[in-house]
Coordinates of C-alpha atoms and ligand atoms in Angstrom, one line a residue:
M1 CA 0.0 0.0 0.0
T2 CA 1.5 3.4 -1.0
A3 CA 1.9 5.9 1.8
P4 CA -0.6 8.7 1.5
A5 CA -0.1 12.5 1.2
V6 CA -1.5 13.9 4.4
C7 CA -2.4 17.5 5.2
I8 CA -2.6 18.3 9.0
A9 CA -4.3 21.6 9.9
G10 CA -2.9 23.0 13.1
M11 CA 0.8 22.6 13.8
G12 CA 0.4 22.9 17.6
K13 CA 1.3 20.8 20.5
I14 CA -0.6 17.8 19.0
G15 CA -0.4 18.6 15.3
V16 CA 3.4 18.5 15.2
P17 CA 3.9 15.2 16.9
L18 CA 1.1 13.8 14.8
A19 CA 2.9 15.0 11.7
V20 CA 6.1 13.3 13.0
Q21 CA 4.3 10.1 13.6
F22 CA 2.6 10.0 10.2
G23 CA 5.9 11.1 8.5
S24 CA 7.8 8.3 10.3
K25 CA 5.3 5.8 8.8
G26 CA 6.2 7.1 5.3
A27 CA 3.4 9.6 4.7
R28 CA 4.3 12.8 2.9
V29 CA 2.9 15.3 5.5
A30 CA 2.1 19.0 4.8
G31 CA 1.4 20.9 8.0
Y32 CA -1.0 23.8 7.6
D33 CA -0.9 26.7 10.1
I34 CA -1.7 30.4 10.1
S35 CA 1.6 31.1 12.0
A36 CA 4.3 31.8 9.4
E37 CA 6.8 31.7 12.3
R38 CA 5.8 28.2 13.3
C39 CA 6.0 27.0 9.7
A40 CA 9.5 28.5 9.3
V41 CA 10.8 26.7 12.4
I42 CA 9.5 23.4 11.1
N43 CA 10.8 23.9 7.6
D44 CA 14.2 24.7 9.2
G45 CA 14.2 21.2 10.6
R46 CA 13.8 22.5 14.2
N47 CA 11.4 21.4 16.9
P48 CA 8.9 24.2 17.8
L49 CA 7.8 22.4 21.0
H50 CA 9.6 22.3 24.3
G51 CA 9.5 19.1 26.4
E52 CA 7.8 16.8 23.8
P53 CA 10.0 13.7 23.7
G54 CA 11.1 12.3 20.4
L55 CA 10.6 15.4 18.2
D56 CA 14.2 16.8 18.5
E57 CA 15.5 13.6 17.1
K58 CA 13.0 13.0 14.3
I59 CA 12.0 16.4 12.8
P60 CA 15.4 17.2 11.1
G61 CA 15.5 13.9 9.2
L62 CA 11.8 14.0 8.2
V63 CA 12.2 17.5 6.7
V64 CA 15.3 16.5 4.8
S65 CA 13.6 13.4 3.4
Q66 CA 10.6 15.6 2.5
H67 CA 8.2 13.6 4.7
L68 CA 7.5 16.8 6.6
R69 CA 6.9 20.4 5.5
A70 CA 4.8 23.2 6.8
T71 CA 3.0 26.1 5.0
T72 CA 0.5 28.9 5.5
D73 CA -0.7 28.4 2.0
P74 CA -3.9 26.3 2.0
R75 CA -3.5 25.3 -1.7
Q76 CA 0.0 24.0 -1.1
A77 CA -1.1 22.2 2.1
A78 CA -4.3 20.5 0.9
G79 CA -3.9 20.3 -2.9
G80 CA -3.2 16.7 -3.8
A81 CA -3.7 15.5 -0.2
D82 CA -5.3 12.0 0.1
V83 CA -6.1 12.7 3.8
V84 CA -6.8 16.0 5.6
V85 CA -6.7 16.0 9.4
F86 CA -8.0 18.9 11.4
I87 CA -6.4 19.4 14.8
V88 CA -6.9 23.2 15.4
P89 CA -8.4 24.1 18.8
V90 CA -12.1 24.6 19.6
D91 CA -12.2 26.4 23.0
I92 CA -15.0 28.1 24.9
D93 CA -15.8 31.8 24.8
A94 CA -16.4 34.1 27.8
T95 CA -20.0 32.8 28.0
Q96 CA -18.7 29.2 28.1
R97 CA -20.1 28.4 24.7
P98 CA -18.0 26.6 22.0
D99 CA -15.9 28.9 19.9
F100 CA -15.6 27.3 16.4
G101 CA -13.6 30.2 14.9
A102 CA -10.3 28.4 14.3
L103 CA -12.0 25.1 13.1
D104 CA -14.4 27.0 10.7
A105 CA -11.5 29.1 9.4
A106 CA -9.3 26.1 8.7
V107 CA -12.1 24.1 7.1
D108 CA -13.1 27.1 4.9
A109 CA -9.4 27.6 3.9
L110 CA -8.6 24.0 2.9
A111 CA -12.0 22.8 1.5
P112 CA -11.6 24.6 -1.9
H113 CA -8.4 22.6 -2.5
L114 CA -9.8 19.2 -1.4
K115 CA -9.5 16.6 -4.1
R116 CA -12.4 14.3 -5.0
G117 CA -12.2 11.0 -3.1
A118 CA -10.2 12.5 -0.2
L119 CA -10.7 11.4 3.4
V120 CA -11.3 14.2 5.9
I121 CA -10.8 13.5 9.6
V122 CA -11.7 15.8 12.4
E123 CA -9.5 15.1 15.5
T124 CA -10.2 18.3 17.4
T125 CA -12.5 17.7 20.4
V126 CA -15.9 19.1 19.4
P127 CA -19.6 19.1 20.5
V128 CA -21.5 16.0 19.3
G129 CA -22.7 16.5 15.8
T130 CA -20.0 18.9 14.7
T131 CA -18.5 16.6 12.1
R132 CA -21.7 15.6 10.4
T133 CA -23.4 19.0 10.5
R134 CA -21.0 21.8 10.7
V135 CA -17.8 20.5 9.0
S136 CA -19.7 18.5 6.4
A137 CA -21.9 21.4 5.5
R138 CA -19.0 23.8 5.2
V139 CA -17.0 21.5 2.9
A140 CA -20.1 20.6 0.8
S141 CA -21.1 24.3 0.3
T142 CA -17.5 25.4 -0.6
T143 CA -16.8 22.5 -3.0
G144 CA -20.2 21.4 -4.2
M145 CA -19.1 17.9 -3.3
T146 CA -21.5 15.5 -1.6
P147 CA -20.3 14.2 1.8
G148 CA -19.9 10.4 1.8
M149 CA -20.1 10.3 -2.0
D150 CA -17.3 12.6 -3.2
F151 CA -15.3 12.6 0.0
A152 CA -15.2 10.5 3.2
L153 CA -15.6 12.2 6.5
A154 CA -14.9 10.8 10.0
F155 CA -14.2 11.9 13.6
S156 CA -11.3 10.4 15.6
P157 CA -10.7 11.9 19.0
E158 CA -7.2 12.8 20.0
R159 CA -6.6 11.2 23.4
V160 CA -3.0 11.9 23.9
S161 CA -1.4 14.3 26.5
S162 CA 1.3 16.9 25.7
G163 CA 4.6 15.7 27.1
S164 CA 4.0 12.1 26.0
V165 CA 2.2 12.4 22.6
L166 CA 4.3 9.9 20.6
L167 CA 4.1 7.3 23.4
D168 CA 0.4 7.9 23.9
L169 CA -0.2 7.4 20.1
Q170 CA 1.2 3.9 20.5
R171 CA -0.6 2.9 23.6
Y172 CA -4.2 4.3 23.5
P173 CA -6.7 2.7 21.1
K174 CA -7.6 5.0 18.3
I175 CA -11.3 5.5 18.2
V176 CA -12.8 6.2 14.7
G177 CA -16.4 6.9 13.6
G178 CA -17.5 8.1 10.2
I179 CA -20.6 9.8 8.8
D180 CA -21.2 6.4 7.0
A181 CA -19.7 2.9 7.0
N182 CA -17.3 3.6 4.2
S183 CA -15.9 6.7 6.0
T184 CA -15.4 4.7 9.2
A185 CA -13.6 1.9 7.2
R186 CA -11.4 4.4 5.4
A187 CA -10.4 6.2 8.6
A188 CA -9.7 2.9 10.3
E189 CA -7.5 1.8 7.4
F190 CA -5.6 5.1 7.4
Y191 CA -4.8 4.8 11.1
H192 CA -3.8 1.1 10.7
Q193 CA -1.2 2.4 8.3
M194 CA -0.1 5.3 10.4
L195 CA -0.2 4.0 14.0
D196 CA 0.9 1.0 16.0
A197 CA -2.0 1.3 18.3
E198 CA -5.2 -0.8 18.3
I199 CA -7.9 0.8 16.1
L200 CA -11.3 0.9 17.6
P201 CA -14.2 1.7 15.1
V202 CA -17.4 2.8 16.7
R203 CA -20.9 3.1 15.3
D204 CA -20.7 6.6 13.8
A205 CA -19.0 10.0 14.0
E206 CA -21.3 11.1 16.8
T207 CA -20.3 8.1 19.0
A208 CA -16.7 8.9 18.4
E209 CA -17.3 12.6 19.3
F210 CA -19.3 11.6 22.4
S211 CA -16.6 9.2 23.6
K212 CA -14.1 12.0 24.0
L213 CA -16.7 14.1 26.0
V214 CA -17.5 11.0 28.1
E215 CA -13.8 10.5 28.8
T216 CA -13.1 14.1 29.8
T217 CA -16.3 14.8 31.6
Y218 CA -15.8 11.6 33.7
R219 CA -12.5 13.1 34.9
D220 CA -14.0 16.5 35.7
V221 CA -16.9 14.9 37.7
N222 CA -14.5 12.5 39.4
I223 CA -12.3 15.5 40.5
A224 CA -15.4 17.3 41.7
L225 CA -16.3 14.3 43.8
A226 CA -12.7 14.3 45.3
N227 CA -13.1 18.0 46.0
E228 CA -16.4 17.4 47.7
F229 CA -14.8 14.7 49.8
A230 CA -12.0 17.2 50.7
L231 CA -14.5 19.9 51.7
I232 CA -16.2 17.3 54.0
G233 CA -12.9 16.0 55.3
D234 CA -11.5 19.5 56.0
A235 CA -14.7 20.5 57.9
L236 CA -14.4 17.3 60.0
G237 CA -10.6 17.5 60.4
L238 CA -10.1 14.2 58.5
D239 CA -7.2 13.0 56.3
T240 CA -9.1 13.0 53.0
L241 CA -6.1 12.1 50.9
G242 CA -5.3 9.2 53.1
A243 CA -9.0 8.1 52.9
I244 CA -9.0 8.3 49.1
A245 CA -5.7 6.4 48.8
A246 CA -7.1 3.7 51.2
A247 CA -10.4 3.5 49.3
N248 CA -8.6 3.2 45.9
T249 CA -7.0 0.0 47.0
Q250 CA -10.4 -1.6 46.2
P251 CA -10.3 -2.2 42.4
Y252 CA -13.6 -0.4 41.7
S253 CA -12.7 2.8 43.4
H254 CA -10.7 5.3 41.2
V255 CA -11.2 8.6 43.0
H256 CA -8.9 11.3 41.6
A257 CA -7.1 13.9 43.7
P258 CA -8.7 17.1 45.1
G259 CA -7.1 20.4 44.1
P260 CA -7.5 24.1 43.5
G261 CA -9.6 23.6 40.3
V262 CA -9.2 21.9 37.0
G263 CA -6.9 23.5 34.4
G264 CA -5.8 23.0 30.8
H265 CA -7.8 23.3 27.6
C266 CA -9.5 19.9 27.8
I267 CA -11.0 18.8 31.1
P268 CA -12.6 22.2 32.2
V269 CA -13.8 22.9 28.7
Y270 CA -15.4 19.7 27.3
P271 CA -18.2 19.3 29.9
Y272 CA -19.5 22.6 28.4
F273 CA -19.5 20.9 24.9
L274 CA -21.7 18.2 26.3
M275 CA -24.3 20.9 27.0
E276 CA -24.1 22.4 23.4
P277 CA -24.7 19.6 20.9
E278 CA -24.4 20.6 17.2
T279 CA -27.4 18.5 16.1
A280 CA -30.4 19.8 14.3
D281 CA -33.0 18.2 16.5
V282 CA -31.8 19.2 20.0
R283 CA -31.8 22.8 21.1
P284 CA -28.9 23.6 23.4
P285 CA -28.1 24.1 26.2
L286 CA -28.8 20.6 27.2
E287 CA -29.7 19.9 30.9
T288 CA -26.6 18.2 32.4
E289 CA -27.1 18.3 36.1
L290 CA -24.1 16.3 37.2
A291 CA -21.6 17.8 34.7
A292 CA -22.8 21.3 35.5
T293 CA -22.5 20.8 39.3
A294 CA -19.0 19.4 38.8
R295 CA -18.0 22.5 36.9
R296 CA -19.4 24.7 39.7
I297 CA -17.6 22.7 42.5
N298 CA -14.3 22.7 40.6
N299 CA -14.5 26.4 39.7
G300 CA -15.1 27.2 43.4
M301 CA -12.1 25.4 44.7
A302 CA -9.6 28.3 44.2
H303 CA -11.7 30.6 46.5
Y304 CA -12.1 27.8 49.0
A305 CA -8.3 27.3 49.1
I306 CA -7.6 31.0 49.5
D307 CA -10.2 31.2 52.3
R308 CA -8.2 28.6 54.2
L309 CA -5.0 30.6 53.7
A310 CA -6.8 33.8 54.9
Q311 CA -7.9 32.0 58.0
A312 CA -4.4 30.8 58.7
L313 CA -2.9 34.3 58.3
G314 CA -5.8 36.1 60.0
T315 CA -6.2 38.4 56.9
L316 CA -4.8 38.6 53.4
E317 CA -5.2 42.4 53.3
G318 CA -1.7 43.9 52.9
T319 CA 0.1 40.6 52.6
T320 CA 2.4 39.5 49.8
V321 CA 1.7 36.1 48.3
V322 CA 3.5 34.2 45.6
V323 CA 1.7 31.5 43.5
L324 CA 4.2 28.9 42.3
G325 CA 3.3 27.8 38.8
L326 CA 1.4 29.5 36.1
A327 CA 1.2 26.3 34.1
Y328 CA -2.0 24.2 34.5
R329 CA 0.1 21.2 35.5
A330 CA 3.7 20.5 36.4
G331 CA 6.2 20.3 33.5
V332 CA 3.9 21.7 30.8
R333 CA 4.3 25.1 29.3
E334 CA 0.6 25.7 28.9
S335 CA -1.4 28.2 30.9
R336 CA -4.9 28.0 29.4
H337 CA -7.6 27.8 32.1
S338 CA -4.9 27.2 34.7
S339 CA -5.9 27.3 38.4
A340 CA -3.2 29.9 38.8
F341 CA -5.8 32.5 37.5
G342 CA -8.5 31.5 40.0
L343 CA -6.0 31.5 42.9
A344 CA -4.4 34.8 41.9
N345 CA -7.8 36.5 41.4
A346 CA -9.0 35.2 44.8
L347 CA -5.9 36.6 46.5
I348 CA -6.1 39.9 44.7
A349 CA -9.8 40.2 45.7
R350 CA -8.8 39.8 49.3
G351 CA -6.2 42.5 49.2
A352 CA -3.0 40.5 48.8
T353 CA -0.2 41.8 46.7
T354 CA 0.0 38.7 44.4
Y355 CA 2.8 37.4 42.2
V356 CA 2.9 34.4 40.0
H357 CA 6.2 32.6 39.4
D358 CA 6.9 30.0 36.8
P359 CA 10.3 28.8 35.6
L360 CA 8.7 27.7 32.3
F361 CA 7.5 31.2 31.4
S362 CA 9.3 34.5 31.0
D363 CA 8.2 37.6 33.0
S364 CA 6.7 39.1 29.8
E365 CA 4.7 35.9 29.1
I366 CA 3.3 36.0 32.7
R367 CA 2.4 39.7 32.2
A368 CA 0.8 38.9 28.9
V369 CA -1.8 36.8 30.6
G370 CA -2.6 39.6 33.0
L371 CA -0.6 38.3 36.0
E372 CA 2.5 39.8 37.7
P373 CA 5.8 38.0 38.1
P374 CA 7.8 38.5 41.3
P375 CA 10.2 41.5 41.2
S376 CA 13.0 39.3 42.6
W377 CA 13.6 35.7 43.5
P378 CA 13.4 34.5 46.2
L379 CA 11.6 37.4 47.8
A380 CA 10.2 38.4 51.1
C381 CA 6.5 37.2 51.3
D382 CA 3.9 36.1 53.8
A383 CA 2.8 33.0 51.9
L384 CA 3.5 30.6 49.0
V385 CA 0.8 28.8 47.1
V386 CA 1.9 25.7 45.4
Q387 CA -0.1 25.4 42.1
A388 CA 2.1 23.5 39.6
W389 CA 4.9 21.6 41.2
H390 CA 7.5 21.8 38.5
R391 CA 10.7 19.8 38.7
Q392 CA 12.6 23.1 39.2
Y393 CA 10.8 23.6 42.6
H394 CA 11.7 20.3 44.0
D395 CA 14.7 21.7 45.9
L396 CA 13.0 24.9 46.9
D397 CA 14.4 26.2 50.2
L398 CA 11.5 27.7 52.2
A399 CA 14.0 29.4 54.5
S400 CA 15.1 31.6 51.6
F401 CA 11.8 33.5 51.6
P402 CA 12.1 36.1 54.4
G403 CA 9.0 36.6 56.4
L404 CA 7.3 33.4 55.1
R405 CA 4.4 32.5 57.5
A406 CA 2.4 29.9 55.5
V407 CA 2.5 27.5 52.6
L408 CA -0.7 26.5 50.9
D409 CA 0.2 23.3 49.1
T410 CA -2.8 22.8 46.9
R411 CA -1.3 19.7 45.3
A412 CA -0.2 18.1 48.6
V413 CA 3.3 17.5 47.2
L414 CA 5.5 18.7 50.0
D415 CA 6.6 16.5 52.8
P416 CA 5.0 18.3 55.8
G417 CA 7.9 17.1 57.9
T418 CA 10.3 19.4 55.9
V419 CA 8.3 22.5 56.5
P420 CA 9.8 24.6 59.4
S421 CA 7.5 24.6 62.4
A422 CA 7.1 28.4 62.4
I423 CA 5.5 28.1 58.9
A424 CA 1.8 27.1 58.8
Y425 CA 1.4 24.2 56.3
L426 CA -2.0 23.9 54.6
T427 CA -3.4 21.6 51.9
I428 CA -6.7 20.8 50.4
G429 CA -7.8 17.5 52.0
R430 CA -5.3 17.0 54.7
K431 CA -5.0 18.7 58.1
Ligands
NAD501 N1 -2.7 19.6 23.9 C1 -3.2 18.5 24.4 O1 -2.7 18.0 25.5 C2 -4.4 17.9 23.7 C3 -4.7 16.6 24.2 C4 -5.8 15.9 23.5 C5 -6.4 16.5 22.5 N2 -6.1 17.8 22.1 C6 -6.8 18.4 21.0 O2 -6.0 19.0 20.1 C7 -6.5 20.3 19.8 C8 -5.3 21.2 19.5 O3 -4.6 21.4 20.6 P1 -3.1 21.9 20.7 O4 -2.7 21.7 22.1 O5 -2.3 21.2 19.6 O6 -3.3 23.4 20.3 P2 -2.2 24.5 20.1 O7 -2.8 25.8 20.6 O8 -0.9 24.0 20.7 O9 -2.0 24.6 18.6 C9 -3.0 25.0 17.7 C10 -2.4 25.4 16.4 O10 -3.4 25.7 15.5 C11 -3.0 26.8 14.7 N3 -4.2 27.4 14.2 C12 -5.1 28.2 14.8 N4 -6.1 28.6 13.9 C13 -5.8 28.0 12.7 C14 -6.4 28.0 11.5 N5 -7.5 28.7 11.2 N6 -5.8 27.4 10.5 C15 -4.6 26.7 10.7 N7 -4.0 26.6 11.9 C16 -4.6 27.3 12.9 C17 -2.3 27.7 15.7 O11 -1.5 28.7 15.1 C18 -1.5 26.6 16.5 O12 -0.2 26.4 15.9 C19 -7.3 20.7 21.0 O13 -8.3 21.6 20.8 C20 -7.8 19.4 21.4 O14 -9.0 19.1 20.8 C21 -5.1 18.5 22.7

């Protein structure tokens, strides 16, 4: 079987490793992105992503052998492609409704260059129905081609995590669902060629879209439950983390960890997609009692955590507090929907001079998201709030922060025995 020509729309944290994976399997990959800078880095044979294993080694060779190139020109990207994969983001807007701007723009740009018989795959996480209604209609209206007849169309959720994408592509089954049986079969055949993972066809595109929302909403609801346990445990003076760890030794108990909220561009976003299906026969927002409650609980945790700190210090008015970690999780240079925002805003609202420190971001990058980096490091402060426990913090010396009176360890990562007795040590879920 000859290796296909593949166009991947979105050369981001997932699109680039995906291009490397497909290129390594012999596909001729054209990455399409609106960022000329991103395309230039790739065409230079350099890795645009930090901390994604395997890319530094593979990108130069793939570019030289012409298995990987990137372009801002939609014609060059999609013209002649056998397969077009969309992996541009769909986020939520300020009113928590899906923002399809990037996906619509990418579809509209590439569709005019789609060849008859091509396979189109949406990998971006989307509300149920998006592939069959929105994407299909846009391609059809731009090209005059009939979905299912003139081009195949499928959805295949991207289940990987940044930081381990190439490994995850091998180990997680690849779910595929098309708008018809032929589209499902063609997508399954494509991924058989491109991946070493098990391929898991499901009934249709909607089932595949739904599966990703099931996976992510499950985690959000699970974390909300852990947070509710922590609220109860803290009120009663219990060791909630110990109780969860003990409970999870039973094979049917999989309770996640409590924390200051849920960050990143997936878990706190996709429960809202569940409420906004893109189907003609259901009018959103859909009633989703449990998912909505979980969102509310998780969004409230930053205020709860800062309330605990305020109680320990008496007041936060006039204090100086440093949040450790802008990133939404340790080791990842991504701040979207990070709990750092909720914690910093709660501190500022209570009158604390608030700084956010992160070794993975420059001062100007921290300012660019509306937060203030510390003027010096380490600095005199009343409290530290552990938000993302980066490797660089592991040998942090609490004694080097003059005046430090409290540490709020929202991830329960410090050994309480190492915290000097003069410093109050607080967590969520452990006394
Ligand atoms: N990052 C993750 O850990 C992760 C995990 C699972 C699934 N996903 C899925 O992958 C999607 C993309 O995530 P990401 O982390 O790669 O995003 P990202 O922000 O790192 O990259 C997105 C890229 O798309 C480009 N882009 C934006 N609009 C475009 C357009 N109109 N045409 C072409 N390119 C455009 C941007 O310039 C950027 O390079 C997510 O929305 C999600 O559905 C991500």
